[in-house]
Coordinates of C-alpha atoms (C1' of nucleotides) in Angstrom, one line a residue:
Chain A
M1 CA 41.9 34.9 -51.0
G2 CA 44.4 36.0 -53.6
Y3 CA 47.6 34.5 -54.8
Y4 CA 50.6 35.6 -55.7
W5 CA 54.8 35.1 -56.1
H6 CA 56.2 37.0 -52.9
N7 CA 58.2 39.8 -53.4
D8 CA 61.9 38.5 -54.4
K9 CA 64.2 39.6 -56.5
I10 CA 64.0 35.5 -57.8
M11 CA 61.4 36.3 -59.6
S12 CA 62.7 39.6 -61.9
R13 CA 65.4 37.1 -62.9
A14 CA 62.9 34.7 -64.0
P15 CA 62.2 34.5 -68.1
S16 CA 60.1 37.1 -69.1
K17 CA 56.4 35.2 -70.3
P18 CA 55.7 32.5 -68.3
T19 CA 54.1 30.2 -70.1
S20 CA 50.9 29.5 -67.1
P21 CA 51.6 32.9 -64.7
K22 CA 48.4 31.8 -62.8
P23 CA 48.3 29.2 -59.3
P24 CA 48.4 26.9 -58.6
W25 CA 51.5 25.6 -60.5
T26 CA 52.9 22.5 -61.4
A27 CA 56.3 20.6 -62.4
T28 CA 58.5 18.1 -64.0
N29 CA 61.5 16.6 -64.2
S30 CA 63.5 15.8 -67.0
A31 CA 62.9 12.2 -65.8
G32 CA 58.9 12.5 -67.1
Y33 CA 57.6 12.2 -62.9
P34 CA 55.8 15.2 -60.3
A35 CA 58.3 17.9 -59.3
P36 CA 57.8 20.0 -56.6
A37 CA 56.0 23.3 -57.7
A38 CA 59.1 25.1 -55.9
L39 CA 62.0 25.5 -52.9
A40 CA 60.3 27.8 -50.7
V41 CA 62.1 29.4 -47.1
D42 CA 59.8 31.3 -44.1
V43 CA 61.7 33.2 -41.5
V44 CA 60.8 33.6 -37.8
V45 CA 62.7 36.9 -36.8
L46 CA 62.9 37.2 -33.2
T47 CA 63.7 40.0 -31.0
V48 CA 63.1 41.7 -27.5
R49 CA 62.0 44.7 -26.9
D50 CA 59.8 46.5 -23.9
H51 CA 60.2 43.4 -22.0
K52 CA 57.9 41.4 -25.3
L53 CA 58.4 38.5 -27.1
L54 CA 58.4 39.9 -30.4
A55 CA 58.3 38.4 -34.1
L56 CA 58.2 39.8 -37.2
A57 CA 55.0 39.7 -39.9
L58 CA 54.7 40.7 -43.0
E59 CA 51.0 42.6 -44.1
R60 CA 49.8 41.0 -47.1
P61 CA 47.5 42.5 -49.9
D62 CA 45.0 40.8 -49.2
G63 CA 44.7 41.8 -45.3
A64 CA 46.3 38.7 -43.6
L65 CA 49.9 38.2 -41.8
A66 CA 53.0 35.9 -42.7
L67 CA 55.5 35.3 -42.1
P68 CA 58.4 36.6 -44.0
G69 CA 59.7 34.3 -46.9
G70 CA 60.7 33.6 -50.7
F71 CA 61.6 30.8 -53.6
V72 CA 64.7 29.5 -53.1
A73 CA 66.9 29.7 -56.1
Q74 CA 68.3 26.8 -57.9
T75 CA 72.1 28.5 -57.0
E76 CA 71.1 29.4 -53.4
S77 CA 71.1 27.5 -50.5
P78 CA 68.0 27.2 -48.9
E79 CA 70.6 29.1 -45.1
G80 CA 71.2 31.5 -48.2
T81 CA 67.6 32.4 -49.2
A82 CA 67.0 32.5 -45.5
T83 CA 69.5 35.0 -44.7
R84 CA 68.7 37.3 -48.4
K85 CA 65.5 37.7 -47.0
L86 CA 66.1 39.0 -43.4
N87 CA 68.6 41.8 -45.1
E88 CA 65.4 42.9 -47.9
K89 CA 62.6 43.3 -44.5
T90 CA 65.5 44.8 -42.0
G91 CA 68.8 45.3 -43.6
L92 CA 70.9 43.4 -41.5
E93 CA 73.9 42.0 -42.9
Q94 CA 74.7 39.2 -40.0
T95 CA 73.2 37.5 -37.3
Y96 CA 71.6 34.3 -35.9
V97 CA 69.9 31.8 -38.3
E98 CA 69.7 28.3 -37.9
Q99 CA 67.1 25.7 -39.3
L100 CA 63.6 25.0 -37.8
A101 CA 61.9 22.1 -39.8
T102 CA 60.5 21.4 -43.2
F103 CA 57.2 22.1 -43.4
A104 CA 56.5 20.0 -46.7
D105 CA 52.9 18.4 -46.0
P106 CA 51.0 18.6 -50.3
Q107 CA 48.4 20.3 -49.3
R108 CA 49.7 23.4 -46.9
D109 CA 49.7 25.9 -49.5
P110 CA 47.5 26.5 -52.1
R111 CA 49.4 27.5 -54.7
G112 CA 50.4 24.3 -55.3
W113 CA 52.6 21.9 -53.8
I114 CA 55.7 24.0 -52.4
P115 CA 57.7 21.8 -49.6
T116 CA 59.2 25.7 -47.5
I117 CA 62.3 25.4 -44.8
A118 CA 61.8 27.5 -41.6
Y119 CA 64.5 29.2 -40.5
L120 CA 64.8 30.7 -38.0
A121 CA 66.6 34.2 -37.2
L122 CA 66.9 36.5 -33.8
V123 CA 67.8 40.1 -34.4
P124 CA 69.0 43.3 -31.8
A125 CA 66.2 44.7 -30.7
D126 CA 66.8 47.8 -32.3
T127 CA 66.0 46.6 -35.5
E128 CA 64.1 48.7 -37.3
P129 CA 61.7 46.9 -40.8
T130 CA 62.9 48.7 -44.3
D131 CA 59.6 47.1 -45.4
P132 CA 57.1 48.9 -45.2
G133 CA 54.4 45.8 -45.1
A134 CA 56.9 44.5 -42.1
R135 CA 55.2 45.4 -38.3
W136 CA 56.5 43.5 -34.6
I137 CA 53.3 41.6 -33.7
N138 CA 53.4 40.1 -30.0
S139 CA 55.0 36.2 -30.2
T140 CA 52.3 35.2 -28.6
S141 CA 49.3 37.2 -28.9
H142 CA 49.0 37.8 -32.2
R143 CA 46.1 38.2 -35.2
A144 CA 46.1 35.0 -36.5
L145 CA 49.4 34.2 -39.0
A146 CA 48.8 32.9 -43.0
F147 CA 49.1 29.3 -44.6
D148 CA 50.3 27.1 -41.6
H149 CA 52.3 30.4 -40.0
E150 CA 50.9 29.4 -37.0
Q151 CA 52.5 26.4 -36.6
I152 CA 55.7 27.5 -37.5
L153 CA 55.9 30.2 -35.0
R154 CA 55.1 27.6 -32.2
T155 CA 57.9 25.9 -33.4
A156 CA 60.2 28.7 -33.8
L157 CA 59.8 29.8 -29.1
D158 CA 59.9 26.2 -28.3
R159 CA 63.2 25.8 -29.3
V160 CA 64.7 29.2 -28.6
R161 CA 63.6 29.0 -25.6
G162 CA 64.8 24.9 -24.8
K163 CA 68.4 26.7 -25.8
L164 CA 67.9 29.5 -23.8
W165 CA 70.0 28.1 -20.9
W166 CA 72.1 25.5 -22.6
S167 CA 73.4 27.9 -25.9
N168 CA 74.0 31.5 -27.1
I169 CA 71.5 31.9 -29.3
V170 CA 71.5 34.5 -27.8
V171 CA 73.4 36.4 -29.1
G172 CA 71.6 37.6 -31.7
I173 CA 69.2 39.8 -30.2
L174 CA 73.0 41.0 -27.9
P175 CA 75.6 41.3 -30.2
G176 CA 77.7 43.4 -28.7
E177 CA 78.1 45.1 -25.0
F178 CA 75.4 44.0 -23.0
T179 CA 75.0 44.7 -19.3
L180 CA 74.2 41.8 -16.9
A181 CA 70.3 44.2 -16.8
D182 CA 69.8 44.1 -20.8
A183 CA 70.5 39.9 -20.6
R184 CA 68.0 39.2 -17.9
H185 CA 65.6 41.7 -19.9
V186 CA 66.2 39.8 -22.5
Y187 CA 66.3 35.6 -21.0
S188 CA 63.5 36.6 -18.9
A189 CA 61.4 37.3 -22.0
I190 CA 61.7 34.4 -23.7
A191 CA 61.8 32.5 -21.1
D192 CA 58.1 34.6 -19.6
N193 CA 59.9 34.1 -15.9
D194 CA 61.2 37.0 -13.9
Y195 CA 65.1 35.8 -13.1
D196 CA 66.7 37.5 -9.6
A197 CA 69.4 39.7 -11.1
G198 CA 71.6 38.0 -8.4
T199 CA 70.9 34.4 -8.8
F200 CA 71.4 35.6 -13.1
A201 CA 74.5 37.2 -12.9
R202 CA 75.4 33.7 -10.9
D203 CA 74.2 31.8 -13.3
I204 CA 74.9 33.5 -17.3
R205 CA 78.1 33.6 -15.8
A206 CA 78.5 29.8 -15.2
T207 CA 77.6 29.3 -18.4
G208 CA 81.0 30.3 -19.5
L209 CA 79.9 32.2 -22.8
V210 CA 79.5 35.7 -21.4
T211 CA 83.3 37.6 -21.1
A212 CA 83.3 40.4 -19.1
T213 CA 84.7 43.1 -21.0
G214 CA 85.8 46.1 -18.0
S215 CA 84.2 48.9 -18.6
T216 CA 81.0 49.8 -17.7
R217 CA 78.1 52.1 -18.5
Q218 CA 75.1 53.7 -16.3
D219 CA 71.7 54.6 -18.2
T220 CA 69.8 55.1 -14.5
G221 CA 70.4 57.0 -11.3
G222 CA 72.2 53.9 -10.1
R223 CA 75.2 52.0 -10.1
P224 CA 77.1 51.9 -13.6
A225 CA 77.1 48.3 -14.8
A226 CA 79.4 46.2 -15.7
L227 CA 79.4 45.0 -19.4
Y228 CA 79.2 41.4 -21.2
R229 CA 79.7 40.5 -24.5
F230 CA 78.8 36.7 -25.9
T231 CA 82.4 35.2 -26.5
E232 CA 81.9 33.3 -29.3
H233 CA 79.2 34.0 -32.6
Q234 CA 78.7 31.8 -33.8
P235 CA 76.5 28.9 -32.3
E236 CA 77.4 27.0 -29.5
W237 CA 77.1 25.3 -26.7
G238 CA 77.2 26.2 -23.2
A239 CA 77.8 24.3 -20.2
G240 CA 74.2 24.0 -19.1
R241 CA 71.6 24.8 -16.3
R242 CA 68.4 23.2 -15.1
K243 CA 66.7 27.1 -15.4
R244 CA 62.6 27.4 -15.4
V245 CA 61.3 28.0 -18.4
R246 CA 57.4 28.2 -18.7
T247 CA 56.5 26.2 -21.4
Chain B
M1 CA 79.8 6.1 -59.5
G2 CA 77.2 5.2 -62.1
Y3 CA 73.7 7.1 -60.6
Y4 CA 70.0 5.9 -60.6
W5 CA 66.9 6.4 -58.6
H6 CA 66.7 4.5 -55.1
N7 CA 64.5 1.5 -55.7
D8 CA 61.1 3.4 -54.5
K9 CA 57.5 1.4 -55.6
I10 CA 57.0 5.4 -56.8
M11 CA 58.6 4.7 -59.2
S12 CA 56.8 2.5 -61.1
R13 CA 53.1 4.5 -61.2
A14 CA 55.4 7.1 -63.2
P15 CA 54.9 6.9 -66.7
S16 CA 56.4 4.6 -68.3
K17 CA 58.0 6.1 -71.2
P18 CA 60.3 8.8 -69.0
T19 CA 61.1 11.8 -71.0
S20 CA 65.2 12.0 -70.4
P21 CA 65.9 9.2 -67.7
K22 CA 69.4 10.5 -67.9
P23 CA 71.3 12.8 -64.7
P24 CA 71.3 14.8 -63.9
W25 CA 67.7 16.0 -64.0
T26 CA 65.5 19.1 -64.5
A27 CA 62.4 20.7 -63.4
T28 CA 61.0 23.7 -64.1
N29 CA 57.1 24.1 -63.6
S30 CA 54.5 26.1 -65.3
A31 CA 55.3 29.2 -64.0
G32 CA 58.2 29.0 -66.2
Y33 CA 60.9 28.8 -63.9
P34 CA 63.8 26.1 -62.5
A35 CA 62.1 23.8 -59.8
P36 CA 63.6 20.9 -58.0
A37 CA 64.2 18.0 -60.3
A38 CA 62.6 16.1 -57.2
L39 CA 62.9 15.8 -52.9
A40 CA 63.5 13.4 -51.4
V41 CA 63.5 11.6 -47.3
D42 CA 66.5 9.9 -45.9
V43 CA 66.3 8.0 -42.7
V44 CA 68.9 7.0 -39.6
V45 CA 67.7 3.8 -38.6
L46 CA 69.3 3.3 -35.0
T47 CA 68.0 0.2 -32.2
V48 CA 70.5 -0.8 -29.6
R49 CA 71.6 -4.3 -29.7
D50 CA 75.1 -5.4 -27.5
H51 CA 75.1 -2.4 -26.0
K52 CA 76.3 -0.6 -28.8
L53 CA 74.3 1.6 -30.7
L54 CA 73.8 0.3 -34.4
A55 CA 72.6 1.7 -37.4
L56 CA 71.0 0.8 -40.5
A57 CA 73.3 1.4 -44.1
L58 CA 72.0 -0.2 -47.1
E59 CA 74.8 -1.5 -50.0
R60 CA 74.4 0.5 -52.7
P61 CA 75.3 -1.6 -56.4
D62 CA 78.5 0.4 -56.5
G63 CA 79.6 -0.4 -53.5
A64 CA 79.2 2.5 -52.0
L65 CA 77.4 2.4 -48.6
A66 CA 73.9 5.2 -47.8
L67 CA 70.8 5.2 -45.5
P68 CA 67.7 4.4 -46.7
G69 CA 66.3 7.0 -48.7
G70 CA 64.1 7.9 -51.4
F71 CA 61.6 10.3 -53.6
V72 CA 58.2 12.1 -51.7
A73 CA 55.0 11.5 -54.1
Q74 CA 53.4 14.8 -54.5
T75 CA 50.0 12.8 -52.9
E76 CA 52.0 12.2 -49.1
S77 CA 53.7 14.4 -47.1
P78 CA 57.6 13.4 -45.9
E79 CA 56.9 11.6 -43.0
G80 CA 54.8 9.0 -44.8
T81 CA 57.3 8.7 -46.8
A82 CA 59.8 7.6 -44.6
T83 CA 58.2 5.3 -42.7
R84 CA 57.0 4.2 -45.9
K85 CA 61.4 3.2 -47.0
L86 CA 61.2 2.2 -42.9
N87 CA 58.4 -0.7 -43.6
E88 CA 59.9 -1.6 -47.9
K89 CA 63.1 -2.6 -45.0
T90 CA 62.7 -3.5 -42.4
G91 CA 58.6 -4.2 -42.5
L92 CA 58.0 -2.1 -39.2
E93 CA 54.3 -1.2 -40.0
Q94 CA 54.7 1.8 -36.4
T95 CA 57.6 3.0 -34.4
Y96 CA 58.6 6.3 -33.4
V97 CA 59.4 8.9 -36.1
E98 CA 60.7 12.0 -35.7
Q99 CA 61.9 15.0 -38.7
L100 CA 65.8 15.6 -37.7
A101 CA 67.2 18.2 -40.6
T102 CA 66.3 19.1 -44.1
F103 CA 70.2 19.5 -45.8
A104 CA 69.8 21.5 -49.7
D105 CA 72.5 22.4 -51.4
P106 CA 72.1 22.1 -54.2
Q107 CA 75.3 21.0 -55.1
R108 CA 75.0 17.9 -52.4
D109 CA 73.0 15.6 -55.4
P110 CA 75.2 14.4 -58.3
R111 CA 71.8 13.7 -59.9
G112 CA 70.2 17.4 -59.7
W113 CA 68.6 19.3 -57.7
I114 CA 66.8 17.4 -54.8
P115 CA 66.7 19.0 -51.0
T116 CA 66.2 15.5 -48.7
I117 CA 65.1 15.9 -45.3
A118 CA 66.8 13.3 -43.5
Y119 CA 64.3 11.6 -40.3
L120 CA 65.4 9.9 -37.1
A121 CA 64.1 6.3 -36.6
L122 CA 64.1 4.3 -33.3
V123 CA 63.2 0.5 -34.2
P124 CA 63.5 -2.7 -31.8
A125 CA 66.3 -4.5 -31.4
D126 CA 65.3 -7.4 -32.6
T127 CA 64.4 -5.6 -35.9
E128 CA 66.2 -7.8 -38.7
P129 CA 66.6 -5.5 -42.0
T130 CA 64.3 -7.2 -44.9
D131 CA 66.0 -5.9 -47.7
P132 CA 69.1 -7.5 -48.5
G133 CA 70.6 -5.0 -49.4
A134 CA 70.7 -3.6 -45.8
R135 CA 73.1 -4.4 -42.5
W136 CA 73.4 -2.5 -39.6
I137 CA 76.5 -0.9 -39.2
N138 CA 78.1 0.2 -35.9
S139 CA 77.2 3.8 -35.5
T140 CA 80.5 6.0 -35.0
S141 CA 82.8 3.5 -36.4
H142 CA 81.5 2.5 -39.8
R143 CA 82.9 2.7 -43.5
A144 CA 82.0 6.3 -45.2
L145 CA 78.4 6.9 -45.4
A146 CA 77.7 8.7 -49.4
F147 CA 76.8 11.9 -50.1
D148 CA 76.2 14.2 -47.3
H149 CA 75.1 11.4 -45.7
E150 CA 77.3 11.2 -43.0
Q151 CA 76.9 14.7 -41.6
I152 CA 73.2 13.5 -41.6
L153 CA 73.8 10.2 -39.3
R154 CA 75.5 12.5 -36.9
T155 CA 72.8 14.6 -36.5
A156 CA 71.3 12.3 -35.8
L157 CA 73.1 10.8 -32.7
D158 CA 73.1 14.7 -31.0
R159 CA 69.9 14.4 -31.1
V160 CA 69.2 11.1 -30.0
R161 CA 71.7 12.3 -27.6
G162 CA 70.3 15.4 -26.5
K163 CA 66.7 14.2 -25.8
L164 CA 66.9 10.9 -24.0
W165 CA 67.3 11.6 -20.9
W166 CA 63.9 14.7 -21.5
S167 CA 61.7 12.3 -23.7
N168 CA 61.0 9.7 -24.1
I169 CA 62.7 8.6 -27.7
V170 CA 63.5 5.1 -26.4
V171 CA 60.1 3.4 -26.3
G172 CA 61.1 3.0 -30.0
I173 CA 63.5 0.7 -28.9
L174 CA 62.0 -1.0 -26.5
P175 CA 57.8 -0.1 -27.2
G176 CA 57.1 -3.7 -24.8
E177 CA 57.9 -4.5 -21.8
F178 CA 62.2 -4.3 -20.5
T179 CA 63.6 -4.9 -17.0
L180 CA 65.6 -1.7 -15.9
A181 CA 68.4 -3.6 -16.9
D182 CA 67.8 -3.5 -20.4
A183 CA 66.7 -0.3 -20.2
R184 CA 69.7 0.6 -18.6
H185 CA 72.0 -1.0 -21.4
V186 CA 70.0 0.6 -23.6
Y187 CA 70.6 3.8 -22.3
S188 CA 74.5 3.6 -22.0
A189 CA 74.8 2.2 -25.5
I190 CA 73.2 6.1 -26.3
A191 CA 75.1 7.7 -23.8
D192 CA 78.0 6.5 -24.6
N193 CA 78.0 5.9 -20.6
D194 CA 78.0 3.2 -17.6
Y195 CA 75.1 4.7 -15.6
D196 CA 75.2 3.0 -12.5
A197 CA 72.3 0.3 -11.6
G198 CA 70.9 2.0 -8.5
T199 CA 70.8 5.4 -10.0
F200 CA 68.7 4.8 -13.2
A201 CA 66.5 2.7 -11.4
R202 CA 65.7 6.0 -9.5
D203 CA 66.4 7.7 -12.4
I204 CA 64.2 6.7 -15.4
R205 CA 61.4 6.4 -12.2
A206 CA 61.8 10.1 -11.7
T207 CA 61.2 11.2 -15.2
G208 CA 58.2 9.8 -14.6
L209 CA 57.4 8.2 -18.4
V210 CA 58.1 4.1 -17.3
T211 CA 55.2 2.2 -15.9
A212 CA 55.8 -1.0 -13.7
T213 CA 53.6 -3.2 -15.8
G214 CA 53.2 -5.4 -11.7
S215 CA 54.9 -8.7 -13.4
T216 CA 58.5 -9.4 -14.0
R217 CA 60.6 -11.6 -15.7
Q218 CA 63.9 -14.3 -15.1
D219 CA 66.3 -14.3 -18.7
T220 CA 69.3 -15.9 -15.7
G221 CA 70.2 -17.3 -12.8
G222 CA 69.1 -14.2 -10.2
R223 CA 66.5 -12.3 -8.5
P224 CA 63.5 -12.4 -11.1
A225 CA 63.3 -8.6 -12.9
A226 CA 61.1 -6.4 -12.5
L227 CA 58.6 -4.9 -15.8
Y228 CA 57.9 -1.6 -17.1
R229 CA 56.6 0.1 -20.0
F230 CA 56.6 2.7 -21.2
T231 CA 53.5 5.2 -20.1
E232 CA 52.7 6.4 -23.6
H233 CA 54.0 5.5 -27.5
Q234 CA 53.4 9.2 -28.5
P235 CA 56.8 11.1 -28.8
E236 CA 56.4 12.5 -25.0
W237 CA 59.0 15.4 -23.2
G238 CA 59.8 13.7 -19.2
A239 CA 60.3 16.1 -16.3
G240 CA 64.3 16.0 -17.2
R241 CA 67.6 15.7 -15.5
R242 CA 70.5 16.7 -16.5
K243 CA 72.6 13.3 -16.3
R244 CA 75.5 13.1 -17.9
V245 CA 75.8 12.7 -22.0
R246 CA 79.4 11.8 -23.3
T247 CA 79.0 14.2 -26.5
Chain C
dA1 C1' 75.4 -21.6 1.2
dG2 C1' 77.3 -19.5 -3.2
dA3 C1' 76.8 -17.1 -7.2
dA4 C1' 74.3 -13.8 -9.3
dT5 C1' 71.4 -10.5 -10.7
dA6 C1' 67.7 -6.9 -8.9
dG7 C1' 66.6 -3.0 -5.9
dT8 C1' 67.4 0.3 -2.0
dG9 C1' 68.9 3.8 0.9
dT10 C1' 72.8 6.4 2.2
dC11 C1' 77.0 10.1 1.9
dT12 C1' 78.9 13.8 -0.9
dG13 C1' 79.2 17.5 -4.1
dT14 C1' 76.7 21.3 -7.0
dA15 C1' 72.8 23.0 -9.2
dA16 C1' 68.8 26.9 -8.8
dG17 C1' 65.5 29.8 -6.2
dA18 C1' 65.4 32.7 -1.8
dC19 C1' 66.0 36.7 0.0
dA20 C1' 69.8 39.4 2.4
dA21 C1' 73.1 42.3 2.4
dT22 C1' 76.4 45.9 0.4
dA23 C1' 78.4 48.9 -2.8
dT24 C1' 78.2 52.5 -5.9
dG25 C1' 77.4 55.8 -8.8
dA26 C1' 73.5 60.4 -8.6
dA27 C1' 71.0 64.4 -7.1
Chain D
dT1 C1' 72.3 62.0 3.3
dT2 C1' 68.6 58.8 0.4
dC3 C1' 67.6 57.2 -3.4
dA4 C1' 68.2 53.3 -7.3
dT5 C1' 70.8 50.4 -9.0
dA6 C1' 74.3 46.4 -9.6
dT7 C1' 76.5 43.2 -7.4
dT8 C1' 77.8 39.3 -3.8
dG9 C1' 77.0 36.6 0.0
dT10 C1' 74.0 33.0 2.5
dC11 C1' 70.8 29.6 2.9
dT12 C1' 67.7 25.9 1.2
dT13 C1' 66.1 22.5 -1.5
dA14 C1' 66.7 19.8 -5.2
dC15 C1' 69.2 16.6 -8.0
dA16 C1' 73.1 13.1 -9.7
dG17 C1' 77.5 10.4 -9.3
dA18 C1' 79.3 6.7 -6.1
dC19 C1' 79.0 3.0 -3.0
dA20 C1' 77.1 -0.2 0.5
dC21 C1' 73.8 -2.7 1.4
dT22 C1' 69.6 -6.0 1.7
dA23 C1' 66.7 -9.5 -1.7
dT24 C1' 65.0 -13.1 -4.2
dT25 C1' 66.4 -15.8 -7.0
dC26 C1' 68.7 -20.8 -9.0
dT27 C1' 72.9 -24.3 -8.5

DNA sequence: AGAATAGTGTCTGTAAGACAATATGAA
DNA sequence: TTCATATTGTCTTACAGACACTATTCT
């Protein structure tokens, strides 16, 4: 397996003649102690399409699949790095992003001591990757991911399922107006469940997180559906229901 | 405010003549790019005593209060650092520890670019600090903590309350045998609630996380209480109830 | 017996799954 | 009218709070 920096804009700002461009990289701080070679960020980008929960993966030169990621510049917050990478891969400016967990086993990256902070991002269903190497993969059945990215993806799936009915996390997938059928398909795909339409309508309203806009939409041959939107775009907790979510 | 390294055993293994011992520290990796000056760990150590939820804090030379923490050595996992610091401050070998979140704003530490991974640890009620500078503080009403440690502590309280009835997280506080009254006081303190004894007994058994040992204990003048223990010491999820927890 | 604490039982309001019934559009 | 989808209503089981009641020890 070949080593290389992620395709990262930070790197283009770096000195033109690095002293030792080949990994493994090491670092020493000004007090004389060993320091991490870099701080990385990996982003689990999720969406729901065709009733399936999908994750964004990048095909690497060696053919392996990996999560989008990059290095944190000294001048930015890791969340800034995460949204920057997200913008580079999808063109999105704003969506739902939250920190997931940090993976810092010294052996996790063959390029050196590189802790990574994993983030979770949810994006609209019609998001198309702008990076030619990026593609949507099924979040549960796919070719194995490189590094510890399988573990990171599993952590993301646990998180999104755990918060599904307790927060407005789905606002990342449905940022605008949607019908309750739209929402039900998204929730069903994430929970790996098949929610009853009537019960779903009752319970999504009971969370207090959505508002009816007053207008309707008709995509199909049936009765027009009322449109809703999430009241708040910032992360928020709802009333909480104990709905069944397969794990 | 004076800057100084945490009292950390790693440092005693370091070179005897650091080139620049004064902060702010900087670091450059072998590829020529800026690197974090160090990777830190901070631990929120919680317990329940006298019906109150307490956190472990260290008095620093400048009088400020801070969470126990230290630097991650290149050869160890951050969780290893967290348990090592916990052992240095309390003498405990094993208890409930889980990762909380990572705080990596480049401005968070005046000593340089030092991301910190925060951990949550729960320890038995009779744990006495072995470090003379350490003491128990009330988790909700206390003198302000240094750095971003207030924020870290708040994150820890949210986490422990959120998982209270859904996991065996309390096993850290009650690792051995306990009566249901013991458990009720612990749960009530964490949830900032006053659970009914009868309902509590019914619901704690319904989680499936505790087992009756068959023996009894009598501390007071009343009927002897049956003893229970958590079936599993490793982190585990229970059946889940929707009990009320004040937030 | 009386006090003190442990533990059980019952009642009530609410939550959530299942599914029937009704509403509103197009063809 | 018939079809398709949306939306509302009803029934049932389970959960959680409140609180009354019984049980077991000591003094």
